Amino acid sequence: MILSISGVVLLGVIVFLFFRKDGLKLSHALVCALLGFYLAGTAIAPGIKAGGESLASLLSGIKL
């Protein structure tokens, strides 16, 4: 649960930065959000979640 909350916060910050700095239109952000909601209700959602968890595990193993 903590991973998904931090992922949502991170993606929210990235969208906000795109909106403020790179000219992302509000309509584009809404379409992306709707796409995410619709993807969450499909059969591919577990695969997307597993891929995100795998990426987080990979990134957490990197020593700087």
mmCIF file with all atom_site columns, N, CA and C in Angstrom:
data_model
loop_
_atom_site.group_PDB
_atom_site.id
_atom_site.type_symbol
_atom_site.label_atom_id
_atom_site.label_alt_id
_atom_site.label_comp_id
_atom_site.label_asym_id
_atom_site.label_entity_id
_atom_site.label_seq_id
_atom_site.pdbx_PDB_ins_code
_atom_site.Cartn_x
_atom_site.Cartn_y
_atom_site.Cartn_z
_atom_site.occupancy
_atom_site.B_iso_or_equiv
_atom_site.pdbx_formal_charge
_atom_site.auth_seq_id
_atom_site.auth_comp_id
_atom_site.auth_asym_id
_atom_site.auth_atom_id
_atom_site.pdbx_PDB_model_num
ATOM 1   N N  . MET A 1 1  ? 0.823   -1.190 0.000   1.00 0.00 ? 1  MET A N  1
ATOM 2   C CA . MET A 1 1  ? 0.000   0.000  0.000   1.00 0.00 ? 1  MET A CA 1
ATOM 3   C C  . MET A 1 1  ? 0.867   1.253  0.000   1.00 0.00 ? 1  MET A C  1
ATOM 4   N N  . ILE A 1 2  ? 1.955   1.241  0.756   1.00 0.00 ? 2  ILE A N  1
ATOM 5   C CA . ILE A 1 2  ? 2.825   2.418  0.813   1.00 0.00 ? 2  ILE A CA 1
ATOM 6   C C  . ILE A 1 2  ? 3.443   2.692  -0.548  1.00 0.00 ? 2  ILE A C  1
ATOM 7   N N  . LEU A 1 3  ? 3.795   1.618  -1.272  1.00 0.00 ? 3  LEU A N  1
ATOM 8   C CA . LEU A 1 3  ? 4.372   1.781  -2.598  1.00 0.00 ? 3  LEU A CA 1
ATOM 9   C C  . LEU A 1 3  ? 3.387   2.457  -3.538  1.00 0.00 ? 3  LEU A C  1
ATOM 10  N N  . SER A 1 4  ? 2.133   2.072  -3.501  1.00 0.00 ? 4  SER A N  1
ATOM 11  C CA . SER A 1 4  ? 1.167   2.681  -4.412  1.00 0.00 ? 4  SER A CA 1
ATOM 12  C C  . SER A 1 4  ? 0.891   4.134  -4.059  1.00 0.00 ? 4  SER A C  1
ATOM 13  N N  . ILE A 1 5  ? 0.868   4.449  -2.757  1.00 0.00 ? 5  ILE A N  1
ATOM 14  C CA . ILE A 1 5  ? 0.641   5.842  -2.351  1.00 0.00 ? 5  ILE A CA 1
ATOM 15  C C  . ILE A 1 5  ? 1.819   6.713  -2.765  1.00 0.00 ? 5  ILE A C  1
ATOM 16  N N  . SER A 1 6  ? 3.045   6.238  -2.536  1.00 0.00 ? 6  SER A N  1
ATOM 17  C CA . SER A 1 6  ? 4.210   7.031  -2.927  1.00 0.00 ? 6  SER A CA 1
ATOM 18  C C  . SER A 1 6  ? 4.304   7.139  -4.446  1.00 0.00 ? 6  SER A C  1
ATOM 19  N N  . GLY A 1 7  ? 3.877   6.099  -5.160  1.00 0.00 ? 7  GLY A N  1
ATOM 20  C CA . GLY A 1 7  ? 3.859   6.168  -6.615  1.00 0.00 ? 7  GLY A CA 1
ATOM 21  C C  . GLY A 1 7  ? 2.865   7.193  -7.117  1.00 0.00 ? 7  GLY A C  1
ATOM 22  N N  . VAL A 1 8  ? 1.704   7.249  -6.488  1.00 0.00 ? 8  VAL A N  1
ATOM 23  C CA . VAL A 1 8  ? 0.684   8.234  -6.864  1.00 0.00 ? 8  VAL A CA 1
ATOM 24  C C  . VAL A 1 8  ? 1.191   9.647  -6.588  1.00 0.00 ? 8  VAL A C  1
ATOM 25  N N  . VAL A 1 9  ? 1.826   9.832  -5.451  1.00 0.00 ? 9  VAL A N  1
ATOM 26  C CA . VAL A 1 9  ? 2.366   11.156 -5.117  1.00 0.00 ? 9  VAL A CA 1
ATOM 27  C C  . VAL A 1 9  ? 3.451   11.550 -6.113  1.00 0.00 ? 9  VAL A C  1
ATOM 28  N N  . LEU A 1 10 ? 4.343   10.623 -6.437  1.00 0.00 ? 10 LEU A N  1
ATOM 29  C CA . LEU A 1 10 ? 5.412   10.912 -7.392  1.00 0.00 ? 10 LEU A CA 1
ATOM 30  C C  . LEU A 1 10 ? 4.844   11.256 -8.759  1.00 0.00 ? 10 LEU A C  1
ATOM 31  N N  . LEU A 1 11 ? 3.906   10.466 -9.240  1.00 0.00 ? 11 LEU A N  1
ATOM 32  C CA . LEU A 1 11 ? 3.316   10.758 -10.546 1.00 0.00 ? 11 LEU A CA 1
ATOM 33  C C  . LEU A 1 11 ? 2.514   12.064 -10.516 1.00 0.00 ? 11 LEU A C  1
ATOM 34  N N  . GLY A 1 12 ? 1.880   12.350 -9.395  1.00 0.00 ? 12 GLY A N  1
ATOM 35  C CA . GLY A 1 12 ? 1.171   13.621 -9.257  1.00 0.00 ? 12 GLY A CA 1
ATOM 36  C C  . GLY A 1 12 ? 2.111   14.808 -9.342  1.00 0.00 ? 12 GLY A C  1
ATOM 37  N N  . VAL A 1 13 ? 3.261   14.697 -8.708  1.00 0.00 ? 13 VAL A N  1
ATOM 38  C CA . VAL A 1 13 ? 4.257   15.770 -8.767  1.00 0.00 ? 13 VAL A CA 1
ATOM 39  C C  . VAL A 1 13 ? 4.781   15.935 -10.193 1.00 0.00 ? 13 VAL A C  1
ATOM 40  N N  . ILE A 1 14 ? 5.016   14.822 -10.879 1.00 0.00 ? 14 ILE A N  1
ATOM 41  C CA . ILE A 1 14 ? 5.503   14.904 -12.256 1.00 0.00 ? 14 ILE A CA 1
ATOM 42  C C  . ILE A 1 14 ? 4.462   15.564 -13.156 1.00 0.00 ? 14 ILE A C  1
ATOM 43  N N  . VAL A 1 15 ? 3.200   15.190 -13.006 1.00 0.00 ? 15 VAL A N  1
ATOM 44  C CA . VAL A 1 15 ? 2.138   15.812 -13.809 1.00 0.00 ? 15 VAL A CA 1
ATOM 45  C C  . VAL A 1 15 ? 2.044   17.295 -13.490 1.00 0.00 ? 15 VAL A C  1
ATOM 46  N N  . PHE A 1 16 ? 2.141   17.648 -12.204 1.00 0.00 ? 16 PHE A N  1
ATOM 47  C CA . PHE A 1 16 ? 2.094   19.062 -11.828 1.00 0.00 ? 16 PHE A CA 1
ATOM 48  C C  . PHE A 1 16 ? 3.248   19.837 -12.472 1.00 0.00 ? 16 PHE A C  1
ATOM 49  N N  . LEU A 1 17 ? 4.455   19.258 -12.449 1.00 0.00 ? 17 LEU A N  1
ATOM 50  C CA . LEU A 1 17 ? 5.602   19.932 -13.064 1.00 0.00 ? 17 LEU A CA 1
ATOM 51  C C  . LEU A 1 17 ? 5.424   20.072 -14.570 1.00 0.00 ? 17 LEU A C  1
ATOM 52  N N  . PHE A 1 18 ? 4.906   19.026 -15.217 1.00 0.00 ? 18 PHE A N  1
ATOM 53  C CA . PHE A 1 18 ? 4.626   19.131 -16.649 1.00 0.00 ? 18 PHE A CA 1
ATOM 54  C C  . PHE A 1 18 ? 3.588   20.217 -16.920 1.00 0.00 ? 18 PHE A C  1
ATOM 55  N N  . PHE A 1 19 ? 2.595   20.285 -16.059 1.00 0.00 ? 19 PHE A N  1
ATOM 56  C CA . PHE A 1 19 ? 1.537   21.279 -16.222 1.00 0.00 ? 19 PHE A CA 1
ATOM 57  C C  . PHE A 1 19 ? 2.099   22.687 -16.082 1.00 0.00 ? 19 PHE A C  1
ATOM 58  N N  . ARG A 1 20 ? 2.970   22.896 -15.104 1.00 0.00 ? 20 ARG A N  1
ATOM 59  C CA . ARG A 1 20 ? 3.495   24.233 -14.840 1.00 0.00 ? 20 ARG A CA 1
ATOM 60  C C  . ARG A 1 20 ? 4.634   24.623 -15.778 1.00 0.00 ? 20 ARG A C  1
ATOM 61  N N  . LYS A 1 21 ? 5.528   23.689 -16.075 1.00 0.00 ? 21 LYS A N  1
ATOM 62  C CA . LYS A 1 21 ? 6.755   24.036 -16.802 1.00 0.00 ? 21 LYS A CA 1
ATOM 63  C C  . LYS A 1 21 ? 6.690   23.728 -18.295 1.00 0.00 ? 21 LYS A C  1
ATOM 64  N N  . ASP A 1 22 ? 6.134   22.604 -18.674 1.00 0.00 ? 22 ASP A N  1
ATOM 65  C CA . ASP A 1 22 ? 6.231   22.146 -20.056 1.00 0.00 ? 22 ASP A CA 1
ATOM 66  C C  . ASP A 1 22 ? 4.968   22.345 -20.874 1.00 0.00 ? 22 ASP A C  1
ATOM 67  N N  . GLY A 1 23 ? 3.999   23.051 -20.341 1.00 0.00 ? 23 GLY A N  1
ATOM 68  C CA . GLY A 1 23 ? 2.818   23.366 -21.110 1.00 0.00 ? 23 GLY A CA 1
ATOM 69  C C  . GLY A 1 23 ? 1.818   22.233 -21.263 1.00 0.00 ? 23 GLY A C  1
ATOM 70  N N  . LEU A 1 24 ? 1.785   21.307 -20.315 1.00 0.00 ? 24 LEU A N  1
ATOM 71  C CA . LEU A 1 24 ? 0.779   20.249 -20.355 1.00 0.00 ? 24 LEU A CA 1
ATOM 72  C C  . LEU A 1 24 ? -0.584  20.886 -20.147 1.00 0.00 ? 24 LEU A C  1
ATOM 73  N N  . LYS A 1 25 ? -1.483  20.610 -21.039 1.00 0.00 ? 25 LYS A N  1
ATOM 74  C CA . LYS A 1 25 ? -2.817  21.177 -20.920 1.00 0.00 ? 25 LYS A CA 1
ATOM 75  C C  . LYS A 1 25 ? -3.623  20.371 -19.914 1.00 0.00 ? 25 LYS A C  1
ATOM 76  N N  . LEU A 1 26 ? -4.552  21.026 -19.268 1.00 0.00 ? 26 LEU A N  1
ATOM 77  C CA . LEU A 1 26 ? -5.397  20.362 -18.283 1.00 0.00 ? 26 LEU A CA 1
ATOM 78  C C  . LEU A 1 26 ? -6.184  19.223 -18.927 1.00 0.00 ? 26 LEU A C  1
ATOM 79  N N  . SER A 1 27 ? -6.614  19.416 -20.149 1.00 0.00 ? 27 SER A N  1
ATOM 80  C CA . SER A 1 27 ? -7.369  18.356 -20.838 1.00 0.00 ? 27 SER A CA 1
ATOM 81  C C  . SER A 1 27 ? -6.507  17.116 -21.051 1.00 0.00 ? 27 SER A C  1
ATOM 82  N N  . HIS A 1 28 ? -5.226  17.290 -21.350 1.00 0.00 ? 28 HIS A N  1
ATOM 83  C CA . HIS A 1 28 ? -4.327  16.146 -21.511 1.00 0.00 ? 28 HIS A CA 1
ATOM 84  C C  . HIS A 1 28 ? -4.153  15.403 -20.192 1.00 0.00 ? 28 HIS A C  1
ATOM 85  N N  . ALA A 1 29 ? -4.006  16.150 -19.107 1.00 0.00 ? 29 ALA A N  1
ATOM 86  C CA . ALA A 1 29 ? -3.857  15.524 -17.795 1.00 0.00 ? 29 ALA A CA 1
ATOM 87  C C  . ALA A 1 29 ? -5.116  14.740 -17.416 1.00 0.00 ? 29 ALA A C  1
ATOM 88  N N  . LEU A 1 30 ? -6.279  15.281 -17.726 1.00 0.00 ? 30 LEU A N  1
ATOM 89  C CA . LEU A 1 30 ? -7.534  14.583 -17.431 1.00 0.00 ? 30 LEU A CA 1
ATOM 90  C C  . LEU A 1 30 ? -7.676  13.311 -18.250 1.00 0.00 ? 30 LEU A C  1
ATOM 91  N N  . VAL A 1 31 ? -7.277  13.354 -19.514 1.00 0.00 ? 31 VAL A N  1
ATOM 92  C CA . VAL A 1 31 ? -7.338  12.159 -20.355 1.00 0.00 ? 31 VAL A CA 1
ATOM 93  C C  . VAL A 1 31 ? -6.393  11.086 -19.813 1.00 0.00 ? 31 VAL A C  1
ATOM 94  N N  . CYS A 1 32 ? -5.207  11.482 -19.377 1.00 0.00 ? 32 CYS A N  1
ATOM 95  C CA . CYS A 1 32 ? -4.269  10.520 -18.799 1.00 0.00 ? 32 CYS A CA 1
ATOM 96  C C  . CYS A 1 32 ? -4.828  9.918  -17.514 1.00 0.00 ? 32 CYS A C  1
ATOM 97  N N  . ALA A 1 33 ? -5.458  10.721 -16.691 1.00 0.00 ? 33 ALA A N  1
ATOM 98  C CA . ALA A 1 33 ? -6.058  10.221 -15.452 1.00 0.00 ? 33 ALA A CA 1
ATOM 99  C C  . ALA A 1 33 ? -7.196  9.251  -15.753 1.00 0.00 ? 33 ALA A C  1
ATOM 100 N N  . LEU A 1 34 ? -8.036  9.582  -16.715 1.00 0.00 ? 34 LEU A N  1
ATOM 101 C CA . LEU A 1 34 ? -9.129  8.681  -17.090 1.00 0.00 ? 34 LEU A CA 1
ATOM 102 C C  . LEU A 1 34 ? -8.593  7.367  -17.651 1.00 0.00 ? 34 LEU A C  1
ATOM 103 N N  . LEU A 1 35 ? -7.542  7.444  -18.440 1.00 0.00 ? 35 LEU A N  1
ATOM 104 C CA . LEU A 1 35 ? -6.921  6.231  -18.957 1.00 0.00 ? 35 LEU A CA 1
ATOM 105 C C  . LEU A 1 35 ? -6.435  5.353  -17.809 1.00 0.00 ? 35 LEU A C  1
ATOM 106 N N  . GLY A 1 36 ? -5.834  5.951  -16.810 1.00 0.00 ? 36 GLY A N  1
ATOM 107 C CA . GLY A 1 36 ? -5.369  5.196  -15.647 1.00 0.00 ? 36 GLY A CA 1
ATOM 108 C C  . GLY A 1 36 ? -6.513  4.524  -14.907 1.00 0.00 ? 36 GLY A C  1
ATOM 109 N N  . PHE A 1 37 ? -7.614  5.238  -14.738 1.00 0.00 ? 37 PHE A N  1
ATOM 110 C CA . PHE A 1 37 ? -8.772  4.649  -14.065 1.00 0.00 ? 37 PHE A CA 1
ATOM 111 C C  . PHE A 1 37 ? -9.346  3.486  -14.866 1.00 0.00 ? 37 PHE A C  1
ATOM 112 N N  . TYR A 1 38 ? -9.432  3.650  -16.188 1.00 0.00 ? 38 TYR A N  1
ATOM 113 C CA . TYR A 1 38 ? -9.962  2.574  -17.009 1.00 0.00 ? 38 TYR A CA 1
ATOM 114 C C  . TYR A 1 38 ? -9.009  1.378  -17.049 1.00 0.00 ? 38 TYR A C  1
ATOM 115 N N  . LEU A 1 39 ? -7.702  1.624  -17.093 1.00 0.00 ? 39 LEU A N  1
ATOM 116 C CA . LEU A 1 39 ? -6.734  0.524  -17.066 1.00 0.00 ? 39 LEU A CA 1
ATOM 117 C C  . LEU A 1 39 ? -6.801  -0.243 -15.751 1.00 0.00 ? 39 LEU A C  1
ATOM 118 N N  . ALA A 1 40 ? -7.074  0.454  -14.662 1.00 0.00 ? 40 ALA A N  1
ATOM 119 C CA . ALA A 1 40 ? -7.152  -0.208 -13.358 1.00 0.00 ? 40 ALA A CA 1
ATOM 120 C C  . ALA A 1 40 ? -8.301  -1.201 -13.290 1.00 0.00 ? 40 ALA A C  1
ATOM 121 N N  . GLY A 1 41 ? -9.298  -1.034 -14.128 1.00 0.00 ? 41 GLY A N  1
ATOM 122 C CA . GLY A 1 41 ? -10.443 -1.926 -14.116 1.00 0.00 ? 41 GLY A CA 1
ATOM 123 C C  . GLY A 1 41 ? -10.360 -3.048 -15.140 1.00 0.00 ? 41 GLY A C  1
ATOM 124 N N  . THR A 1 42 ? -9.251  -3.159 -15.858 1.00 0.00 ? 42 THR A N  1
ATOM 125 C CA . THR A 1 42 ? -9.127  -4.181 -16.888 1.00 0.00 ? 42 THR A CA 1
ATOM 126 C C  . THR A 1 42 ? -8.343  -5.377 -16.374 1.00 0.00 ? 42 THR A C  1
ATOM 127 N N  . ALA A 1 43 ? -8.251  -6.392 -17.201 1.00 0.00 ? 43 ALA A N  1
ATOM 128 C CA . ALA A 1 43 ? -7.519  -7.608 -16.842 1.00 0.00 ? 43 ALA A CA 1
ATOM 129 C C  . ALA A 1 43 ? -6.008  -7.393 -16.841 1.00 0.00 ? 43 ALA A C  1
ATOM 130 N N  . ILE A 1 44 ? -5.540  -6.325 -17.445 1.00 0.00 ? 44 ILE A N  1
ATOM 131 C CA . ILE A 1 44 ? -4.099  -6.066 -17.496 1.00 0.00 ? 44 ILE A CA 1
ATOM 132 C C  . ILE A 1 44 ? -3.585  -5.369 -16.229 1.00 0.00 ? 44 ILE A C  1
ATOM 133 N N  . ALA A 1 45 ? -4.485  -4.930 -15.370 1.00 0.00 ? 45 ALA A N  1
ATOM 134 C CA . ALA A 1 45 ? -4.097  -4.196 -14.161 1.00 0.00 ? 45 ALA A CA 1
ATOM 135 C C  . ALA A 1 45 ? -3.109  -4.972 -13.282 1.00 0.00 ? 45 ALA A C  1
ATOM 136 N N  . PRO A 1 46 ? -3.308  -6.281 -13.019 1.00 0.00 ? 46 PRO A N  1
ATOM 137 C CA . PRO A 1 46 ? -2.321  -7.003 -12.203 1.00 0.00 ? 46 PRO A CA 1
ATOM 138 C C  . PRO A 1 46 ? -0.923  -7.021 -12.840 1.00 0.00 ? 46 PRO A C  1
ATOM 139 N N  . GLY A 1 47 ? -0.865  -7.103 -14.158 1.00 0.00 ? 47 GLY A N  1
ATOM 140 C CA . GLY A 1 47 ? 0.431   -7.072 -14.841 1.00 0.00 ? 47 GLY A CA 1
ATOM 141 C C  . GLY A 1 47 ? 1.114   -5.727 -14.709 1.00 0.00 ? 47 GLY A C  1
ATOM 142 N N  . ILE A 1 48 ? 0.334   -4.653 -14.796 1.00 0.00 ? 48 ILE A N  1
ATOM 143 C CA . ILE A 1 48 ? 0.885   -3.307 -14.630 1.00 0.00 ? 48 ILE A CA 1
ATOM 144 C C  . ILE A 1 48 ? 1.390   -3.126 -13.201 1.00 0.00 ? 48 ILE A C  1
ATOM 145 N N  . LYS A 1 49 ? 0.616   -3.609 -12.230 1.00 0.00 ? 49 LYS A N  1
ATOM 146 C CA . LYS A 1 49 ? 1.025   -3.508 -10.828 1.00 0.00 ? 49 LYS A CA 1
ATOM 147 C C  . LYS A 1 49 ? 2.297   -4.307 -10.575 1.00 0.00 ? 49 LYS A C  1
ATOM 148 N N  . ALA A 1 50 ? 2.367   -5.517 -11.125 1.00 0.00 ? 50 ALA A N  1
ATOM 149 C CA . ALA A 1 50 ? 3.561   -6.348 -10.953 1.00 0.00 ? 50 ALA A CA 1
ATOM 150 C C  . ALA A 1 50 ? 4.781   -5.695 -11.592 1.00 0.00 ? 50 ALA A C  1
ATOM 151 N N  . GLY A 1 51 ? 4.591   -5.073 -12.753 1.00 0.00 ? 51 GLY A N  1
ATOM 152 C CA . GLY A 1 51 ? 5.697   -4.370 -13.407 1.00 0.00 ? 51 GLY A CA 1
ATOM 153 C C  . GLY A 1 51 ? 6.177   -3.178 -12.597 1.00 0.00 ? 51 GLY A C  1
ATOM 154 N N  . GLY A 1 52 ? 5.236   -2.441 -12.002 1.00 0.00 ? 52 GLY A N  1
ATOM 155 C CA . GLY A 1 52 ? 5.619   -1.312 -11.144 1.00 0.00 ? 52 GLY A CA 1
ATOM 156 C C  . GLY A 1 52 ? 6.354   -1.762 -9.899  1.00 0.00 ? 52 GLY A C  1
ATOM 157 N N  . GLU A 1 53 ? 5.891   -2.859 -9.304  1.00 0.00 ? 53 GLU A N  1
ATOM 158 C CA . GLU A 1 53 ? 6.577   -3.389 -8.127  1.00 0.00 ? 53 GLU A CA 1
ATOM 159 C C  . GLU A 1 53 ? 7.966   -3.907 -8.482  1.00 0.00 ? 53 GLU A C  1
ATOM 160 N N  . SER A 1 54 ? 8.094   -4.533 -9.637  1.00 0.00 ? 54 SER A N  1
ATOM 161 C CA . SER A 1 54 ? 9.398   -5.027 -10.094 1.00 0.00 ? 54 SER A CA 1
ATOM 162 C C  . SER A 1 54 ? 10.354  -3.859 -10.333 1.00 0.00 ? 54 SER A C  1
ATOM 163 N N  . LEU A 1 55 ? 9.865   -2.804 -10.938 1.00 0.00 ? 55 LEU A N  1
ATOM 164 C CA . LEU A 1 55 ? 10.706  -1.622 -11.190 1.00 0.00 ? 55 LEU A CA 1
ATOM 165 C C  . LEU A 1 55 ? 11.118  -0.982 -9.861  1.00 0.00 ? 55 LEU A C  1
ATOM 166 N N  . ALA A 1 56 ? 10.188  -0.887 -8.918  1.00 0.00 ? 56 ALA A N  1
ATOM 167 C CA . ALA A 1 56 ? 10.527  -0.317 -7.610  1.00 0.00 ? 56 ALA A CA 1
ATOM 168 C C  . ALA A 1 56 ? 11.566  -1.175 -6.899  1.00 0.00 ? 56 ALA A C  1
ATOM 169 N N  . SER A 1 57 ? 11.435  -2.482 -7.013  1.00 0.00 ? 57 SER A N  1
ATOM 170 C CA . SER A 1 57 ? 12.410  -3.385 -6.388  1.00 0.00 ? 57 SER A CA 1
ATOM 171 C C  . SER A 1 57 ? 13.783  -3.211 -7.035  1.00 0.00 ? 57 SER A C  1
ATOM 172 N N  . LEU A 1 58 ? 13.797  -3.082 -8.349  1.00 0.00 ? 58 LEU A N  1
ATOM 173 C CA . LEU A 1 58 ? 15.056  -2.888 -9.068  1.00 0.00 ? 58 LEU A CA 1
ATOM 174 C C  . LEU A 1 58 ? 15.712  -1.579 -8.650  1.00 0.00 ? 58 LEU A C  1
ATOM 175 N N  . LEU A 1 59 ? 14.921  -0.518 -8.576  1.00 0.00 ? 59 LEU A N  1
ATOM 176 C CA . LEU A 1 59 ? 15.467  0.797  -8.206  1.00 0.00 ? 59 LEU A CA 1
ATOM 177 C C  . LEU A 1 59 ? 15.938  0.831  -6.758  1.00 0.00 ? 59 LEU A C  1
ATOM 178 N N  . SER A 1 60 ? 15.247  0.100  -5.888  1.00 0.00 ? 60 SER A N  1
ATOM 179 C CA . SER A 1 60 ? 15.653  0.112  -4.481  1.00 0.00 ? 60 SER A CA 1
ATOM 180 C C  . SER A 1 60 ? 16.945  -0.657 -4.271  1.00 0.00 ? 60 SER A C  1
ATOM 181 N N  . GLY A 1 61 ? 17.296  -1.543 -5.200  1.00 0.00 ? 61 GLY A N  1
ATOM 182 C CA . GLY A 1 61 ? 18.527  -2.309 -5.081  1.00 0.00 ? 61 GLY A CA 1
ATOM 183 C C  . GLY A 1 61 ? 19.752  -1.584 -5.596  1.00 0.00 ? 61 GLY A C  1
ATOM 184 N N  . ILE A 1 62 ? 19.579  -0.437 -6.217  1.00 0.00 ? 62 ILE A N  1
ATOM 185 C CA . ILE A 1 62 ? 20.708  0.327  -6.745  1.00 0.00 ? 62 ILE A CA 1
ATOM 186 C C  . ILE A 1 62 ? 21.399  1.061  -5.606  1.00 0.00 ? 62 ILE A C  1
ATOM 187 N N  . LYS A 1 63 ? 22.681  0.847  -5.484  1.00 0.00 ? 63 LYS A N  1
ATOM 188 C CA . LYS A 1 63 ? 23.490  1.524  -4.459  1.00 0.00 ? 63 LYS A CA 1
ATOM 189 C C  . LYS A 1 63 ? 24.196  2.713  -5.085  1.00 0.00 ? 63 LYS A C  1
ATOM 190 N N  . LEU A 1 64 ? 23.998  3.869  -4.501  1.00 0.00 ? 64 LEU A N  1
ATOM 191 C CA . LEU A 1 64 ? 24.640  5.079  -5.016  1.00 0.00 ? 64 LEU A CA 1
ATOM 192 C C  . LEU A 1 64 ? 25.880  5.405  -4.266  1.00 0.00 ? 64 LEU A C  1
#
